[in-house]
Coordinates of C-alpha atoms and ligand atoms in Angstrom, one line a residue:
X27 CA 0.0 0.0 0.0
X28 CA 1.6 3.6 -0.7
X29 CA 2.0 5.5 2.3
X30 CA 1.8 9.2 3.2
X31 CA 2.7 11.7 5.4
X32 CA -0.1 13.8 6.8
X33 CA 1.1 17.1 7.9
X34 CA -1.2 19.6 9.4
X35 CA -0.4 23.1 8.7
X36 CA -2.3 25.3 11.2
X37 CA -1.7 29.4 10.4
X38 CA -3.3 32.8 11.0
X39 CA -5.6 33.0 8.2
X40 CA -6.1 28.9 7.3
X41 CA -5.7 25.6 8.4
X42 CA -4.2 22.9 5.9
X43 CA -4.0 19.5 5.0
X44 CA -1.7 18.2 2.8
X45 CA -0.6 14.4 2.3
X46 CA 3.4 14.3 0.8
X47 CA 4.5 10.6 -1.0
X48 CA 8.3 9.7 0.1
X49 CA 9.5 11.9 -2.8
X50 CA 8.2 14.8 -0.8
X51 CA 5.8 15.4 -3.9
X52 CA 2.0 17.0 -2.9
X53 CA -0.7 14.4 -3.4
X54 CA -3.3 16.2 -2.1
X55 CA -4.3 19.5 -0.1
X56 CA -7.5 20.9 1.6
X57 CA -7.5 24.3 3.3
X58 CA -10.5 26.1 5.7
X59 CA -10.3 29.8 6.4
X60 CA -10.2 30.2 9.8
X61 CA -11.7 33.7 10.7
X62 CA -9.8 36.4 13.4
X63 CA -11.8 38.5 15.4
X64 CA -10.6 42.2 16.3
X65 CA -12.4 43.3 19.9
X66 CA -10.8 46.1 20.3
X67 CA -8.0 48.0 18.0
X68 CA -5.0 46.2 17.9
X69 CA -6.2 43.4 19.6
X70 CA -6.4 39.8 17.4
X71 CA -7.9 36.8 18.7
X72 CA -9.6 33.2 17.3
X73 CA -12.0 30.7 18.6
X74 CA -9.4 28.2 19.7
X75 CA -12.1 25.6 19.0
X76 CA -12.7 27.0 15.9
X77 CA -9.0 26.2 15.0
X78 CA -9.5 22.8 15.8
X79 CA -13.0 22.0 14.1
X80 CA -11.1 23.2 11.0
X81 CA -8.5 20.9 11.4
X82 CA -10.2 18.4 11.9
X83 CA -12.1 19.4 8.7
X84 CA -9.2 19.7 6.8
X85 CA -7.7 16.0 8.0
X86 CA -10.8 14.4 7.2
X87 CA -11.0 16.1 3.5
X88 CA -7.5 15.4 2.2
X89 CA -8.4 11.8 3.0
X90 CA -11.6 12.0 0.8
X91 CA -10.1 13.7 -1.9
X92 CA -7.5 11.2 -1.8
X93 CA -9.8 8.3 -1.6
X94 CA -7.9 7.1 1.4
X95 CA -8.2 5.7 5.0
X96 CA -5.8 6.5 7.9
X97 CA -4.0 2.9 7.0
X98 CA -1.9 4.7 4.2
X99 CA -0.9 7.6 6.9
X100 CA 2.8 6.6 7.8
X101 CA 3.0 9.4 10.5
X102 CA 1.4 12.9 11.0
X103 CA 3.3 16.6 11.4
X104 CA 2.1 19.6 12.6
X105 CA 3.6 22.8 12.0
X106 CA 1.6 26.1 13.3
X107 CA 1.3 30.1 13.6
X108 CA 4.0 30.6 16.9
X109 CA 3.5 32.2 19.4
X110 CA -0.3 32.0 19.2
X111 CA -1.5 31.1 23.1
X112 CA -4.5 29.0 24.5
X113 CA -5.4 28.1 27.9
X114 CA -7.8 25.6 28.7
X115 CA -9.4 23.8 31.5
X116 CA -7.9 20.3 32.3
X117 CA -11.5 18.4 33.4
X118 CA -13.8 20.0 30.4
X119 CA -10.7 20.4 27.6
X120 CA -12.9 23.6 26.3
X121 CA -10.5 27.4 26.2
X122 CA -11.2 29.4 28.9
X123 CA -10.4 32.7 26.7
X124 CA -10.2 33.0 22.8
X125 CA -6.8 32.3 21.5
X126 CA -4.7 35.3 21.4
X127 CA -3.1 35.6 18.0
X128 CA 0.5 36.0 17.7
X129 CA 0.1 40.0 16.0
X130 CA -1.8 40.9 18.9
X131 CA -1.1 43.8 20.8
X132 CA -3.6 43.7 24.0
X133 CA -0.6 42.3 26.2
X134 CA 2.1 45.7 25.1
X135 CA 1.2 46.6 28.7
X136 CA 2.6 43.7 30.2
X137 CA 5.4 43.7 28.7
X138 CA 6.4 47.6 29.3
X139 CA 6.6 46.2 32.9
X140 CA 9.4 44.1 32.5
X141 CA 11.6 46.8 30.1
X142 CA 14.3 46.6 32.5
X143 CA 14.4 43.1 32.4
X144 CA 15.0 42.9 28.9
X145 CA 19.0 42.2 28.7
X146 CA 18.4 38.9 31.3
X147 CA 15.2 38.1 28.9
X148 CA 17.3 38.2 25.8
X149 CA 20.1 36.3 27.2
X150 CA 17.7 33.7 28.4
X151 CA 15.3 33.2 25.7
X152 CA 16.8 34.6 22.6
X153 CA 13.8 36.8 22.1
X154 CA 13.6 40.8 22.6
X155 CA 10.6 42.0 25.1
X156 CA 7.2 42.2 22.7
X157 CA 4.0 41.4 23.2
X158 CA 4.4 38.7 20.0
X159 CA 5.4 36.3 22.5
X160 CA 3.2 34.3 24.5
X161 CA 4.3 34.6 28.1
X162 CA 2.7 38.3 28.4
X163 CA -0.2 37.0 26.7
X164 CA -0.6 34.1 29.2
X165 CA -0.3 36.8 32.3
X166 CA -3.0 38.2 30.2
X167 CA -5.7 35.9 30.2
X168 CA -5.0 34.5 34.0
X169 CA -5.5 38.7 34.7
X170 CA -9.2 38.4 32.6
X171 CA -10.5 35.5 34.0
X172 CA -12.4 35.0 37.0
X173 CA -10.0 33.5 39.3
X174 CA -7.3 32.9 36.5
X175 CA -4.2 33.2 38.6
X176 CA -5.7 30.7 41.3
X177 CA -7.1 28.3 38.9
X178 CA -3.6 27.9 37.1
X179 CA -1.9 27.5 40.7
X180 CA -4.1 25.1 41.6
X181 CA -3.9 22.6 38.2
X182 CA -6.7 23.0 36.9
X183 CA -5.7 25.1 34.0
X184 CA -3.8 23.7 30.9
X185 CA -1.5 26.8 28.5
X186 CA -0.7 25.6 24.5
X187 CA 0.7 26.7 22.0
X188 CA -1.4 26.2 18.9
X189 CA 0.7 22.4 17.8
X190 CA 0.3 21.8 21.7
X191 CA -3.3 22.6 21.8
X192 CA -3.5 20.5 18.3
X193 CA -1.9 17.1 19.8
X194 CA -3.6 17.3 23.0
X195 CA -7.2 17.4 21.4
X196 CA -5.7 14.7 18.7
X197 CA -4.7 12.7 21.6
X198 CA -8.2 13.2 23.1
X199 CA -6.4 14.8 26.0
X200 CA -3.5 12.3 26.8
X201 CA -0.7 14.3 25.9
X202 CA 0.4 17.6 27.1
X203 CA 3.7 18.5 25.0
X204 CA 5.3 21.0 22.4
X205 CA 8.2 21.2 21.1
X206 CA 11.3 22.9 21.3
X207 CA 10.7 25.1 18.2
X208 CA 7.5 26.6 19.8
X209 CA 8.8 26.6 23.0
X210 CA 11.5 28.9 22.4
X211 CA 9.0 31.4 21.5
X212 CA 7.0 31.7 24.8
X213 CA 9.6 34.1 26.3
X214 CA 9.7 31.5 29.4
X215 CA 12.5 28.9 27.9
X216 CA 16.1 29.0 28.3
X217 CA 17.6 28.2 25.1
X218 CA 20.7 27.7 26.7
X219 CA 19.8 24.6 29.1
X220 CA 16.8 24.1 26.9
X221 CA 14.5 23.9 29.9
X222 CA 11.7 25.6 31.2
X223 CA 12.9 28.7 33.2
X224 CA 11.9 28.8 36.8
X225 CA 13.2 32.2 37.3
X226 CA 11.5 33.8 33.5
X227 CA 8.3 31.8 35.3
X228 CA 8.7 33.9 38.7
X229 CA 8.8 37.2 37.1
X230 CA 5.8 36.9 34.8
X231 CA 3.9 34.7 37.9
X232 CA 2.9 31.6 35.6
X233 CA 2.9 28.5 37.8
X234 CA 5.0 25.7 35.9
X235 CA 2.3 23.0 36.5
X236 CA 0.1 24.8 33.4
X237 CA 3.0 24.2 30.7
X238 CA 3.5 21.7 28.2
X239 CA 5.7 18.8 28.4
X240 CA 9.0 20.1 25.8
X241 CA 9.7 17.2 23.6
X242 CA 12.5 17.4 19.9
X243 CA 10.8 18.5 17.0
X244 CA 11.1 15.0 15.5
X245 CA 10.1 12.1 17.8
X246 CA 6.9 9.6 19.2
X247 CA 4.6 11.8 20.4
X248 CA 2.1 9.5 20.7
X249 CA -0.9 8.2 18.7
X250 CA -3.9 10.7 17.3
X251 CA -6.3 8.7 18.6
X252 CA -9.0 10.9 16.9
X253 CA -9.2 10.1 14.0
X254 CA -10.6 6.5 12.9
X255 CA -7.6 4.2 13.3
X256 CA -4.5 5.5 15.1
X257 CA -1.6 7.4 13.6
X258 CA 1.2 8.5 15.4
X259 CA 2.5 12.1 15.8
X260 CA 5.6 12.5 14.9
X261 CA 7.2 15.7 13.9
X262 CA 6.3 19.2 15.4
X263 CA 7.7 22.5 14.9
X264 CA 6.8 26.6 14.7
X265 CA 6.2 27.6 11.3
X266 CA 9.7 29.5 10.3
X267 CA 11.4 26.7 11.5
X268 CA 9.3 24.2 9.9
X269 CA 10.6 26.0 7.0
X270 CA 13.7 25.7 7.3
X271 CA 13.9 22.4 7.8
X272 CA 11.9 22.0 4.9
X273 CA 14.2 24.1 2.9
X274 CA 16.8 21.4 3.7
X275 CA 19.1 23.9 5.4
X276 CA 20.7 20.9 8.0
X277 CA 24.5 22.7 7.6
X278 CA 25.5 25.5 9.3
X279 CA 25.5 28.6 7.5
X280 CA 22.5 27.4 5.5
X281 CA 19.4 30.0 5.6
X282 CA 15.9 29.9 4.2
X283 CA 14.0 33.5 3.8
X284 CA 10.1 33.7 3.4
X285 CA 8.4 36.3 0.8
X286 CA 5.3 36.3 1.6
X287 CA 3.1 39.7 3.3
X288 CA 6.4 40.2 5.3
X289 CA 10.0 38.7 5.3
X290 CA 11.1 36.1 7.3
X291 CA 14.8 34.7 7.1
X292 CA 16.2 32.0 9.6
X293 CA 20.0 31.2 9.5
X294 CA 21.3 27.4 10.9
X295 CA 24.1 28.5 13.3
X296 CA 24.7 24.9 14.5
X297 CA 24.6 23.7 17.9
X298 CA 25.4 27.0 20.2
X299 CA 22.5 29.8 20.1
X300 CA 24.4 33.0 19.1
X301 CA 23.1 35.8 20.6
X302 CA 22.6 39.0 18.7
X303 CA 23.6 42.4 19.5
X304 CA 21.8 43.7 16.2
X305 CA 18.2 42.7 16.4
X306 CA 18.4 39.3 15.6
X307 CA 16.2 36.8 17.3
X308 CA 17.9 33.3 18.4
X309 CA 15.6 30.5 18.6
X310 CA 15.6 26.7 18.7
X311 CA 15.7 25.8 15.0
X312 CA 15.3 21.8 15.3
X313 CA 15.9 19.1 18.2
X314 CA 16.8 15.9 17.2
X315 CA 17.4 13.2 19.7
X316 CA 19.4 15.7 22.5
X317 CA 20.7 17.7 19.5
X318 CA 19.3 21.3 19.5
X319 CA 20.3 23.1 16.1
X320 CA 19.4 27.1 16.3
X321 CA 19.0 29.3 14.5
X322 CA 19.5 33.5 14.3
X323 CA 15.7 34.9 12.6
X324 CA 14.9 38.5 11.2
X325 CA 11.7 40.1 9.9
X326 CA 10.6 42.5 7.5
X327 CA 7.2 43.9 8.3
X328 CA 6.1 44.4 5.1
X329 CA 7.5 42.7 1.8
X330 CA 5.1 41.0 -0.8
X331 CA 2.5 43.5 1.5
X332 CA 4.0 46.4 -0.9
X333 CA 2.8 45.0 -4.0
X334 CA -0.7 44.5 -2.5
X335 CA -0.8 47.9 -1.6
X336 CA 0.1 49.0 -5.0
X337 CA -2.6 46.8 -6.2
X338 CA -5.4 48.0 -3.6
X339 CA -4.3 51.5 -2.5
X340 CA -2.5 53.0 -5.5
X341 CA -3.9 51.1 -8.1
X342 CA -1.8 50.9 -10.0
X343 CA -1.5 47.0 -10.7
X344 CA -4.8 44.9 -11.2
X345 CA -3.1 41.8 -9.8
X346 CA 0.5 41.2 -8.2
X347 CA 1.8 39.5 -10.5
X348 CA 1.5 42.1 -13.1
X349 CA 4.7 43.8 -10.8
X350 CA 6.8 41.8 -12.6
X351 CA 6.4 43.1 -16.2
X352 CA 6.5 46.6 -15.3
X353 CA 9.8 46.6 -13.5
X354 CA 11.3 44.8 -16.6
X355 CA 9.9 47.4 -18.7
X356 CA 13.0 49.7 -16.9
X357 CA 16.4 49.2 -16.5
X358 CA 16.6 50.9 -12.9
X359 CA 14.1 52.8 -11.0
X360 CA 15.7 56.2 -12.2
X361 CA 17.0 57.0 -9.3
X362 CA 14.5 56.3 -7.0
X363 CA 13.6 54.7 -3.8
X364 CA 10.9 53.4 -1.7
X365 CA 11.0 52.4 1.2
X366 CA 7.8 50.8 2.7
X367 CA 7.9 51.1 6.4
X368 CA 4.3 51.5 6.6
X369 CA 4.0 49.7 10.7
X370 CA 7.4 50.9 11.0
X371 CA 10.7 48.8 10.3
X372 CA 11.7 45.5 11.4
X373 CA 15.3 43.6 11.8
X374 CA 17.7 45.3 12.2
X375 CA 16.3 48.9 12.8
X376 CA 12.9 47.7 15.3
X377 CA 11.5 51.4 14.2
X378 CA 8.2 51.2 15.4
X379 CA 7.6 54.8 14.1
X380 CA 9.1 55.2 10.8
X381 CA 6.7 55.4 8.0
X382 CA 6.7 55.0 4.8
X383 CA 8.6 57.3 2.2
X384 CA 9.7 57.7 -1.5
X385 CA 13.0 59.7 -2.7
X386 CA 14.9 60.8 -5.6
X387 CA 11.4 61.3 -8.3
X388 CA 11.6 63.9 -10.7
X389 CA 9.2 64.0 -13.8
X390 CA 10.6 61.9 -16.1
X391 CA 9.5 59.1 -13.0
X392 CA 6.9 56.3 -14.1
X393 CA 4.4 53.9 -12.8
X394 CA 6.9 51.3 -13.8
X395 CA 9.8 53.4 -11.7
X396 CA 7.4 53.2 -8.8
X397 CA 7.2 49.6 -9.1
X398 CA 10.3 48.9 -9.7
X399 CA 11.2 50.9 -6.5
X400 CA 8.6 49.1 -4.4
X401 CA 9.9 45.7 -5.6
X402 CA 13.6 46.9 -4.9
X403 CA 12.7 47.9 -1.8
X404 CA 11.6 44.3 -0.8
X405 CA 14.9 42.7 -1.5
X406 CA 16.9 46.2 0.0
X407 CA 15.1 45.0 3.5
X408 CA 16.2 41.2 2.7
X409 CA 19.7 42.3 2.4
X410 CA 19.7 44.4 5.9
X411 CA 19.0 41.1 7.5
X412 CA 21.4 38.9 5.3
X413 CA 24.0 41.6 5.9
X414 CA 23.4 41.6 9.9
X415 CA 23.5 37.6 9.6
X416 CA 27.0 37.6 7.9
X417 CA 28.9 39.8 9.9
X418 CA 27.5 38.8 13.7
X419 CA 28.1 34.8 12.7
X420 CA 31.2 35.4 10.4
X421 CA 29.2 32.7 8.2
X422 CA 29.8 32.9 4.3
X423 CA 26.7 32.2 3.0
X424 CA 26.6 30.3 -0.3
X425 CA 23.2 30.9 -0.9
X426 CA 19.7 31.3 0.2
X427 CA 17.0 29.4 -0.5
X428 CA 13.5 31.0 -0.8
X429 CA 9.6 30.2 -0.8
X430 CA 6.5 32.0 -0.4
X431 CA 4.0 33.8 -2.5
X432 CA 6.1 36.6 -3.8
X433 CA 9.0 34.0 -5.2
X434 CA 7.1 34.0 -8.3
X435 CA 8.4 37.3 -9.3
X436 CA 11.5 36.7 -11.2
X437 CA 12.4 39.7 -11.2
X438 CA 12.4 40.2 -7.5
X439 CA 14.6 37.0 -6.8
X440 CA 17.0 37.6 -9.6
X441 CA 17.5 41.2 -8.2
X442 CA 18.1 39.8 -4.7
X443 CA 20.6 37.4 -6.1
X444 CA 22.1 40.6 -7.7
X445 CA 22.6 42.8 -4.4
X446 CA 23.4 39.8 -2.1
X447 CA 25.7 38.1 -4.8
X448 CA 24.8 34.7 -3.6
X449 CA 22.8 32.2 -5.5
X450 CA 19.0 31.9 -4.9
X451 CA 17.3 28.5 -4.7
X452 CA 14.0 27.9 -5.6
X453 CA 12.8 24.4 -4.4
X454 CA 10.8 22.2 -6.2
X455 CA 8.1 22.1 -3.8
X456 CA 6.7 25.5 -2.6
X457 CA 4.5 24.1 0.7
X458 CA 8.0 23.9 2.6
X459 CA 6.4 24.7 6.2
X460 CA 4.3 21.4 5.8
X461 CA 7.4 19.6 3.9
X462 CA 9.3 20.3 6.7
X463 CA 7.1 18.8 9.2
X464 CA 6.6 15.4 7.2
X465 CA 10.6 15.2 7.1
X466 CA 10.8 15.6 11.1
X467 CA 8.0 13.3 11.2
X468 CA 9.0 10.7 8.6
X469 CA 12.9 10.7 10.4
X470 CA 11.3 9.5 14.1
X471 CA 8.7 7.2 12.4
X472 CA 11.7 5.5 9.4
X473 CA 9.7 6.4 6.6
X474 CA 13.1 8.1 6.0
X475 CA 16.5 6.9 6.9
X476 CA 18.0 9.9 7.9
X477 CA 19.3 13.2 6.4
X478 CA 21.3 12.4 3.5
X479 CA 17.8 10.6 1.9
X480 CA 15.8 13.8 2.8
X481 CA 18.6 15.7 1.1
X482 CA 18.7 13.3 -2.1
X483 CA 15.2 13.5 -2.9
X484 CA 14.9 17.3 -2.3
X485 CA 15.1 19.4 -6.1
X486 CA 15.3 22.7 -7.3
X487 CA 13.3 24.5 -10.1
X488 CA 15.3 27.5 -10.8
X489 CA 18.4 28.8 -9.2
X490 CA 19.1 32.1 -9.5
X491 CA 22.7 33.3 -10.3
X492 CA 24.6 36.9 -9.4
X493 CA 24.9 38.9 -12.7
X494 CA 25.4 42.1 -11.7
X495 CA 28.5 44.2 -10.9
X496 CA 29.4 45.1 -7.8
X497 CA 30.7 48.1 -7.9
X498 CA 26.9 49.0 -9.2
X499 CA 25.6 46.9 -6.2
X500 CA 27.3 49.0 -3.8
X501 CA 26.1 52.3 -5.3
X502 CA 22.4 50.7 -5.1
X503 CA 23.2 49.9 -1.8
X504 CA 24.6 53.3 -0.5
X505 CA 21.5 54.7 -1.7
X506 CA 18.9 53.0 -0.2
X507 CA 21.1 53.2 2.9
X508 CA 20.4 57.5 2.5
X509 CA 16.9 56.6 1.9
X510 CA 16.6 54.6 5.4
X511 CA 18.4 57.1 7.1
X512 CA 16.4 59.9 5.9
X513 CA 13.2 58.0 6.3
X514 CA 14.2 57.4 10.6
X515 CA 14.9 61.4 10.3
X516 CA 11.2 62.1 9.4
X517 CA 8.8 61.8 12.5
Ligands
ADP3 P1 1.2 34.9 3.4 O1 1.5 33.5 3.7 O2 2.0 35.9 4.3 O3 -0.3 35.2 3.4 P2 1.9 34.2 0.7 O4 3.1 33.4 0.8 O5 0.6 33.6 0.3 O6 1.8 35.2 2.0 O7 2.3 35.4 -0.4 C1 1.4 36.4 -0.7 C2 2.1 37.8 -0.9 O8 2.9 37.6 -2.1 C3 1.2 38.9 -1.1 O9 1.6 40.0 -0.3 C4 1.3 39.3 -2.6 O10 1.2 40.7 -2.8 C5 2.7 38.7 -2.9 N1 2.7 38.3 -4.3 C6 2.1 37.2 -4.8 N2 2.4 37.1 -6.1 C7 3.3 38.0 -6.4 C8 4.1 38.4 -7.6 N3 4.0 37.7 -8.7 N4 4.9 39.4 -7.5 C9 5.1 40.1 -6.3 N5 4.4 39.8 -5.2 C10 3.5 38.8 -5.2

């Protein structure tokens, strides 16, 4: 009988199903929207059971479309949103709040308490002090609810991430666990004895006995007893990192970056967490067995976001992918420069209160400048985090390899190639999150020998190769570098 992987992809906006064959090819996918709710502004929440009614949707639909029971299910991965937290009540297994979303704000608060905390926090965790990261949003809810901090002191409260929140209902209760991946992005692990931190725990008050048992990213974690015959659980890890394992980047020095609505690059610094002094985030990029592999991780707010602005607010594109053909129609942007720090700028500025700005038009400037500008401008931001990653690891990075909506402008990934002179890999298989997840899952369950299989069967559609010079890069560079400064001038 052919077997398949099952990985469950849970994120903001949808919840996935997709079976993978042992060549890491899609066989099937179903998604469900999963609908956000916005109380107040700035606030983002779900229906935590929501989340899960659509997975199990989603699980139950691939299989149809598939024509296929749970016997041909080899082993099952979940990869999620991070930092996303639940809380639920131990007897009834029902959320005692709405999960608070990841982008949520209603925790900033919180956090402002614990400001002058922030250089032990960032030594400990890897993480800077934000209201992203679920420890302020678990002081949150056990604030809200009626006898929160009681009820979590006295066990009868149970805190998730969302892949926690997924195996425990897929387990119908029986296990408790995350992984390291999503652990390292509550703000309450110590990525350097990769434990739970009693001291992080004391200053935010959270009683230990609510949080998950931490478990590696690939490994047993028990049968989904769910679903109609039993399938173990096998591989588990936050989105960005599912990614990256995905991407295949097992060496050090390897990096992955995400173009989707924003940026998201993650560089395999081996078996140490290097903390950054430039706005980097460390985090637990794997565990295998004992082995933890990290990973350093920057974020631009807003990349492919651009070109949907240009579509929606400026009209001046009917679709996205029309981008493309307008920035070829130049050979530079005149000049120009955009630089789209519409929430502010990420890695490795954290400028909450720049905004966004154009330089350098005169009246010879087009629509297809503009563009051309707006689609630099994504790969300028790329670069200030490649940049940062080079000089704090002293890593020579060979390449990067890339997925995510926006990758399908060519133009856009052979100008990054151009300005970060490396070669950029576009795999085969685009759904790396999920592929990721069936490769940590198909190592603990043998559906794959180890690495250097996962590695042999992975492929490439287009590679991308540096062709321009770099005195020219530099100029490019230098000028956007004006344009950031000048942008940070204007508040
Ligand atoms: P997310 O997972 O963040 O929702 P996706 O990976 O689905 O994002 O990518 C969607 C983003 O990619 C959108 O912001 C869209 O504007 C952008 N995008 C899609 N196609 C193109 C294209 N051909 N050229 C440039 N940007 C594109």
């Amino acid at each position: 009988m052919k077997k398949y992987i099952l990985s469950v992809d849970q994120g903001t906006t949808s919840s996935r199903a997709i079976l993978f064959d042992h060549n890491g090819h899609v066989c099937s996918m179903a998604q469900r929207e999963v609908e956000c709710l916005f109380p107040k502004p700035g606030w983002v929440e779900a229906d935590a059971l929501g989340i899960w009614v659509s997975v199990i949707d989603v699980v139950n639909e691939v299989l149809v479309k598939e024509n296929i029971t749970m016997d041909s299910i080899d082993s099952i991965g979940i990869t999620n949103q991070r930092e996303t937290t639940i809380i639920w009540d131990k007897k009834t297994g029902l959320p005692v709040y709405h999960a608070i979303i990841w982008q949520s704000r209603q925790s900033a608060d919180i956090c402002d308490k614990f400001e002058d905390q922030k250089e032990f926090i960032h030594e400990r965790t890897g993480l800077l002090i934000n209201p992203y990261f679920s420890a302020s949003k678990i002081r949150f809810i056990l604030d809200h609810i009626p006898d929160g901090q009681k009820r979590a002191e006295e066990g009868e409260l149970l805190f998730g991430t969302v892949d926690c929140w997924i195996i425990y209902k897929m387990t119908n209760g029986k296990v408790h666990a995350t992984d390291a991946t999503n652990a390292s992005r509550t703000m309450l692990y110590n990525i350097n004895t990769n434990k739970w931190d009693d001291e992080l725990l004391k200053l935010f008050n959270i009683p230990k006995c609510i949080l998950p048992e931490v478990l590696p990213s690939s490994y047993k974690y028990g049968p989904a007893t769910f679903f109609s015959k039993d399938v173990e659980i096998c591989g588990v890890a936050g989105d960005q990192q599912a990614a990256l394992f995905g991407q295949t980047c097992f060496d050090v020095g390897e990096s992955k970056n995400t173009y989707g609505t924003g940026c998201f690059m993650l560089l395999n610094t081996g078996n140490k967490p290097v903390i950054s002094k430039k706005g980097l985030l460390t985090t637990v990029g794997w565990q295998i067995g004992d082995t933890v592999t990290y990973a350093l991780e920057g974020s631009v707010f807003v990349g492919g976001a651009v070109v949907q602005w240009l579509r929606d607010q400026m009209r001046m594109l009917h679709e996205a992918a029309e981008s493309e053909k307008f920035a070829l129609e130049v050979e530079d942007t005149n000049g120009m420069y955009f630089v789209p720090a519409f929430v502010g700028l990420g890695t490795p500025y954290w400028d909450d209160d720049a905004r966004g700005s154009a330089f350098g038009m005169t009246r010879g400037t087009t629509r297809s400048h503009f563009i051309r500008a707006c689609l630099e401008a994504i790969d300028y931001q790329c670069k200030d985090v490649f940049e940062v990653m080079k000089e704090e690891t002293h890593c020579s990075l060979k390449n990067l390899k890339v997925d995510g909506g926006a990758t399908k402008n060519k133009f856009l990934m052979q100008f990054q190639s151009d300005i970060l002179h490396v070669d950029i890999m576009l795999p085969a298989c685009l759904e790396t999150t999920a592929l990721g997840v069936a490769y940590l899952a198909g190592l603990a369950s043998g559906f794959y020998k180890d690495l250097a299989e996962i590695k042999s069967i992975h492929s490439y559609q287009a590679i991308f190769h540096p062709a321009m010079d770099e005195k020219v890069v530099k100029e490019k560079y230098d000028g956007w570098k004006k344009a950031i400064a000048a942008t940070r001038q204007f508040k």
